[in-house]
Protein backbone atom coordinates (compact mmCIF):
# COMPACT_ATOMS: atom_id res chain seq x y z
CA UNK A 1 0.00 0.00 0.00
CA UNK A 2 1.21 3.46 -0.89
CA UNK A 3 -0.83 5.77 1.33
CA UNK A 4 -1.58 9.38 0.50
CA UNK A 5 -0.18 11.06 3.59
CA UNK A 6 -1.30 14.48 4.79
CA UNK A 7 0.45 16.44 7.53
CA UNK A 8 -1.05 19.47 9.25
CA UNK A 9 2.10 21.54 9.81
CA UNK A 10 2.40 24.48 12.20
CA UNK A 11 6.22 24.75 12.27
CA UNK A 12 6.35 23.63 15.92
CA UNK A 13 8.42 20.81 17.35
CA UNK A 14 5.51 18.37 17.38
CA UNK A 15 4.89 19.02 13.67
CA UNK A 16 8.56 18.44 12.92
CA UNK A 17 8.40 15.10 14.77
CA UNK A 18 5.28 14.19 12.77
CA UNK A 19 6.99 15.12 9.51
CA UNK A 20 9.96 12.90 10.41
CA UNK A 21 7.60 10.00 11.16
CA UNK A 22 5.71 10.52 7.90
CA UNK A 23 8.96 10.87 5.92
CA UNK A 24 10.15 7.52 7.30
CA UNK A 25 6.85 5.91 6.32
CA UNK A 26 6.98 7.48 2.85
CA UNK A 27 10.53 6.23 2.31
CA UNK A 28 9.34 2.72 3.19
CA UNK A 29 6.13 2.70 1.15
CA UNK A 30 6.70 5.26 -1.60
CA UNK A 31 3.74 6.85 -3.29
CA UNK A 32 2.63 10.37 -3.99
CA UNK A 33 4.37 13.34 -2.36
CA UNK A 34 3.32 14.05 1.19
CA UNK A 35 0.74 16.84 1.43
CA UNK A 36 1.73 19.41 4.03
CA UNK A 37 -0.95 21.92 5.03
CA UNK A 38 -0.53 24.99 7.18
CA UNK A 39 -3.88 26.24 8.47
CA UNK A 40 -4.63 29.85 9.36
CA UNK A 41 -7.97 30.75 10.92
CA UNK A 42 -9.23 34.02 9.43
CA UNK A 43 -11.62 34.64 12.33
CA UNK A 44 -10.45 35.95 15.69
CA UNK A 45 -11.10 33.67 18.64
CA UNK A 46 -14.67 33.98 19.88
CA UNK A 47 -15.91 36.01 16.90
CA UNK A 48 -18.04 34.32 14.29
CA UNK A 49 -18.45 36.94 11.57
CA UNK A 50 -15.58 39.43 11.66
CA UNK A 51 -12.65 38.68 9.35
CA UNK A 52 -9.31 40.07 10.45
CA UNK A 53 -7.75 40.75 7.03
CA UNK A 54 -4.98 43.03 8.36
CA UNK A 55 -3.66 40.14 10.48
CA UNK A 56 -3.69 37.62 7.66
CA UNK A 57 -0.55 36.91 5.63
CA UNK A 58 -0.20 38.58 2.25
CA UNK A 59 0.83 36.71 -0.93
CA UNK A 60 4.54 37.12 -0.25
CA UNK A 61 4.18 35.87 3.31
CA UNK A 62 2.18 32.87 2.08
CA UNK A 63 4.94 32.09 -0.43
CA UNK A 64 7.50 32.31 2.40
CA UNK A 65 5.46 29.85 4.48
CA UNK A 66 5.25 27.48 1.53
CA UNK A 67 8.99 27.75 0.89
CA UNK A 68 9.68 27.06 4.55
CA UNK A 69 7.50 23.93 4.46
CA UNK A 70 9.25 22.73 1.29
CA UNK A 71 12.61 23.28 2.99
CA UNK A 72 11.57 21.17 5.98
CA UNK A 73 10.59 18.34 3.62
CA UNK A 74 13.82 18.72 1.63
CA UNK A 75 15.87 18.39 4.83
CA UNK A 76 14.27 14.96 5.29
CA UNK A 77 14.67 14.09 1.60
CA UNK A 78 10.94 13.50 1.14
CA UNK A 79 8.81 14.86 -1.73
CA UNK A 80 6.05 17.19 -0.59
CA UNK A 81 3.23 19.29 -1.92
CA UNK A 82 2.52 22.26 0.32
CA UNK A 83 -0.54 24.40 0.86
CA UNK A 84 -1.42 27.30 3.12
CA UNK A 85 -5.13 27.20 3.90
CA UNK A 86 -6.83 30.34 5.19
CA UNK A 87 -10.34 29.54 6.36
CA UNK A 88 -12.97 31.13 8.56
CA UNK A 89 -13.41 28.08 10.77
CA UNK A 90 -11.54 26.22 13.45
CA UNK A 91 -8.31 24.59 12.26
CA UNK A 92 -9.54 21.05 12.97
CA UNK A 93 -12.46 21.49 10.57
CA UNK A 94 -10.15 22.86 7.89
CA UNK A 95 -7.78 19.90 8.31
CA UNK A 96 -10.61 17.37 8.06
CA UNK A 97 -11.99 19.07 4.94
CA UNK A 98 -8.50 19.18 3.36
CA UNK A 99 -8.07 15.45 4.04
CA UNK A 100 -11.40 14.73 2.35
CA UNK A 101 -10.56 16.94 -0.63
CA UNK A 102 -7.14 15.32 -1.05
CA UNK A 103 -8.56 11.83 -0.57
CA UNK A 104 -5.89 11.28 2.08
CA UNK A 105 -5.38 7.73 3.29
CA UNK A 106 -3.57 8.82 6.46
CA UNK A 107 -3.13 11.99 8.50
CA UNK A 108 0.06 12.27 10.54
CA UNK A 109 -0.01 15.15 12.97
CA UNK A 110 1.86 16.43 15.95
CA UNK A 111 0.22 16.84 19.30
CA UNK A 112 1.27 18.76 22.37
CA UNK A 113 -0.37 16.24 24.68
CA UNK A 114 -2.10 18.88 26.77
CA UNK A 115 -4.46 17.69 29.45
CA UNK A 116 -6.75 19.19 32.04
CA UNK A 117 -7.28 22.95 32.13
CA UNK A 118 -4.71 23.66 29.39
CA UNK A 119 -6.61 21.40 26.97
CA UNK A 120 -9.93 22.90 28.03
CA UNK A 121 -8.72 26.48 27.50
CA UNK A 122 -6.64 25.93 24.39
CA UNK A 123 -8.73 23.24 22.74
CA UNK A 124 -7.29 20.33 20.87
CA UNK A 125 -6.95 20.39 17.12
CA UNK A 126 -5.63 16.82 17.19
CA UNK A 127 -8.66 15.63 19.14
CA UNK A 128 -11.05 17.26 16.67
CA UNK A 129 -9.23 15.65 13.76
CA UNK A 130 -9.20 12.25 15.50
CA UNK A 131 -12.95 12.41 16.04
CA UNK A 132 -13.94 13.65 12.58
CA UNK A 133 -11.27 12.45 10.16
CA UNK A 134 -12.34 10.53 7.05
CA UNK A 135 -9.18 8.40 7.35
CA UNK A 136 -6.86 6.98 10.03
CA UNK A 137 -4.85 9.47 12.07
CA UNK A 138 -1.45 8.97 13.64
CA UNK A 139 -0.53 11.47 16.33
CA UNK A 140 3.11 12.06 17.13
CA UNK A 141 3.83 13.70 20.44
CA UNK A 142 6.40 16.43 20.58
CA UNK A 143 8.98 16.70 23.32
CA UNK A 144 8.12 18.27 26.68
CA UNK A 145 9.57 21.60 25.51
CA UNK A 146 7.56 21.80 22.24
PDB file of C-alpha atoms in Angstrom, residues 60-146:
ATOM      1  CA  UNK A  60       4.543  37.124  -0.251  1.00  0.00           C
ATOM      2  CA  UNK A  61       4.180  35.865   3.315  1.00  0.00           C
ATOM      3  CA  UNK A  62       2.177  32.870   2.076  1.00  0.00           C
ATOM      4  CA  UNK A  63       4.942  32.085  -0.429  1.00  0.00           C
ATOM      5  CA  UNK A  64       7.496  32.315   2.404  1.00  0.00           C
ATOM      6  CA  UNK A  65       5.457  29.853   4.480  1.00  0.00           C
ATOM      7  CA  UNK A  66       5.246  27.479   1.527  1.00  0.00           C
ATOM      8  CA  UNK A  67       8.994  27.753   0.888  1.00  0.00           C
ATOM      9  CA  UNK A  68       9.681  27.055   4.555  1.00  0.00           C
ATOM     10  CA  UNK A  69       7.496  23.932   4.458  1.00  0.00           C
ATOM     11  CA  UNK A  70       9.247  22.730   1.291  1.00  0.00           C
ATOM     12  CA  UNK A  71      12.605  23.282   2.986  1.00  0.00           C
ATOM     13  CA  UNK A  72      11.566  21.166   5.980  1.00  0.00           C
ATOM     14  CA  UNK A  73      10.586  18.340   3.619  1.00  0.00           C
ATOM     15  CA  UNK A  74      13.821  18.718   1.633  1.00  0.00           C
ATOM     16  CA  UNK A  75      15.868  18.391   4.831  1.00  0.00           C
ATOM     17  CA  UNK A  76      14.274  14.959   5.290  1.00  0.00           C
ATOM     18  CA  UNK A  77      14.668  14.086   1.601  1.00  0.00           C
ATOM     19  CA  UNK A  78      10.945  13.505   1.136  1.00  0.00           C
ATOM     20  CA  UNK A  79       8.813  14.857  -1.728  1.00  0.00           C
ATOM     21  CA  UNK A  80       6.052  17.185  -0.592  1.00  0.00           C
ATOM     22  CA  UNK A  81       3.234  19.285  -1.920  1.00  0.00           C
ATOM     23  CA  UNK A  82       2.524  22.262   0.321  1.00  0.00           C
ATOM     24  CA  UNK A  83      -0.545  24.405   0.862  1.00  0.00           C
ATOM     25  CA  UNK A  84      -1.419  27.303   3.121  1.00  0.00           C
ATOM     26  CA  UNK A  85      -5.130  27.200   3.897  1.00  0.00           C
ATOM     27  CA  UNK A  86      -6.835  30.337   5.190  1.00  0.00           C
ATOM     28  CA  UNK A  87     -10.341  29.540   6.365  1.00  0.00           C
ATOM     29  CA  UNK A  88     -12.970  31.132   8.558  1.00  0.00           C
ATOM     30  CA  UNK A  89     -13.411  28.082  10.772  1.00  0.00           C
ATOM     31  CA  UNK A  90     -11.537  26.218  13.447  1.00  0.00           C
ATOM     32  CA  UNK A  91      -8.310  24.585  12.255  1.00  0.00           C
ATOM     33  CA  UNK A  92      -9.543  21.051  12.974  1.00  0.00           C
ATOM     34  CA  UNK A  93     -12.459  21.488  10.575  1.00  0.00           C
ATOM     35  CA  UNK A  94     -10.146  22.858   7.889  1.00  0.00           C
ATOM     36  CA  UNK A  95      -7.782  19.902   8.305  1.00  0.00           C
ATOM     37  CA  UNK A  96     -10.608  17.366   8.056  1.00  0.00           C
ATOM     38  CA  UNK A  97     -11.985  19.075   4.937  1.00  0.00           C
ATOM     39  CA  UNK A  98      -8.502  19.176   3.361  1.00  0.00           C
ATOM     40  CA  UNK A  99      -8.066  15.446   4.040  1.00  0.00           C
ATOM     41  CA  UNK A 100     -11.403  14.731   2.353  1.00  0.00           C
ATOM     42  CA  UNK A 101     -10.564  16.936  -0.630  1.00  0.00           C
ATOM     43  CA  UNK A 102      -7.136  15.324  -1.050  1.00  0.00           C
ATOM     44  CA  UNK A 103      -8.560  11.827  -0.568  1.00  0.00           C
ATOM     45  CA  UNK A 104      -5.886  11.283   2.078  1.00  0.00           C
ATOM     46  CA  UNK A 105      -5.378   7.727   3.290  1.00  0.00           C
ATOM     47  CA  UNK A 106      -3.572   8.824   6.458  1.00  0.00           C
ATOM     48  CA  UNK A 107      -3.132  11.991   8.498  1.00  0.00           C
ATOM     49  CA  UNK A 108       0.059  12.271  10.539  1.00  0.00           C
ATOM     50  CA  UNK A 109      -0.008  15.148  12.970  1.00  0.00           C
ATOM     51  CA  UNK A 110       1.861  16.433  15.951  1.00  0.00           C
ATOM     52  CA  UNK A 111       0.221  16.840  19.303  1.00  0.00           C
ATOM     53  CA  UNK A 112       1.274  18.755  22.372  1.00  0.00           C
ATOM     54  CA  UNK A 113      -0.366  16.237  24.684  1.00  0.00           C
ATOM     55  CA  UNK A 114      -2.096  18.881  26.774  1.00  0.00           C
ATOM     56  CA  UNK A 115      -4.463  17.693  29.449  1.00  0.00           C
ATOM     57  CA  UNK A 116      -6.755  19.189  32.035  1.00  0.00           C
ATOM     58  CA  UNK A 117      -7.284  22.948  32.134  1.00  0.00           C
ATOM     59  CA  UNK A 118      -4.712  23.659  29.389  1.00  0.00           C
ATOM     60  CA  UNK A 119      -6.606  21.404  26.973  1.00  0.00           C
ATOM     61  CA  UNK A 120      -9.926  22.900  28.031  1.00  0.00           C
ATOM     62  CA  UNK A 121      -8.720  26.477  27.504  1.00  0.00           C
ATOM     63  CA  UNK A 122      -6.636  25.932  24.387  1.00  0.00           C
ATOM     64  CA  UNK A 123      -8.730  23.235  22.741  1.00  0.00           C
ATOM     65  CA  UNK A 124      -7.289  20.326  20.870  1.00  0.00           C
ATOM     66  CA  UNK A 125      -6.945  20.390  17.117  1.00  0.00           C
ATOM     67  CA  UNK A 126      -5.628  16.821  17.195  1.00  0.00           C
ATOM     68  CA  UNK A 127      -8.661  15.626  19.142  1.00  0.00           C
ATOM     69  CA  UNK A 128     -11.046  17.261  16.673  1.00  0.00           C
ATOM     70  CA  UNK A 129      -9.227  15.649  13.756  1.00  0.00           C
ATOM     71  CA  UNK A 130      -9.199  12.250  15.496  1.00  0.00           C
ATOM     72  CA  UNK A 131     -12.950  12.413  16.044  1.00  0.00           C
ATOM     73  CA  UNK A 132     -13.940  13.651  12.577  1.00  0.00           C
ATOM     74  CA  UNK A 133     -11.268  12.450  10.161  1.00  0.00           C
ATOM     75  CA  UNK A 134     -12.342  10.531   7.052  1.00  0.00           C
ATOM     76  CA  UNK A 135      -9.178   8.397   7.351  1.00  0.00           C
ATOM     77  CA  UNK A 136      -6.863   6.975  10.031  1.00  0.00           C
ATOM     78  CA  UNK A 137      -4.855   9.474  12.069  1.00  0.00           C
ATOM     79  CA  UNK A 138      -1.447   8.966  13.641  1.00  0.00           C
ATOM     80  CA  UNK A 139      -0.527  11.469  16.326  1.00  0.00           C
ATOM     81  CA  UNK A 140       3.114  12.060  17.129  1.00  0.00           C
ATOM     82  CA  UNK A 141       3.825  13.696  20.438  1.00  0.00           C
ATOM     83  CA  UNK A 142       6.399  16.433  20.582  1.00  0.00           C
ATOM     84  CA  UNK A 143       8.977  16.703  23.323  1.00  0.00           C
ATOM     85  CA  UNK A 144       8.122  18.266  26.679  1.00  0.00           C
ATOM     86  CA  UNK A 145       9.575  21.604  25.512  1.00  0.00           C
ATOM     87  CA  UNK A 146       7.562  21.801  22.244  1.00  0.00           C
TER      88      UNK A 146
END
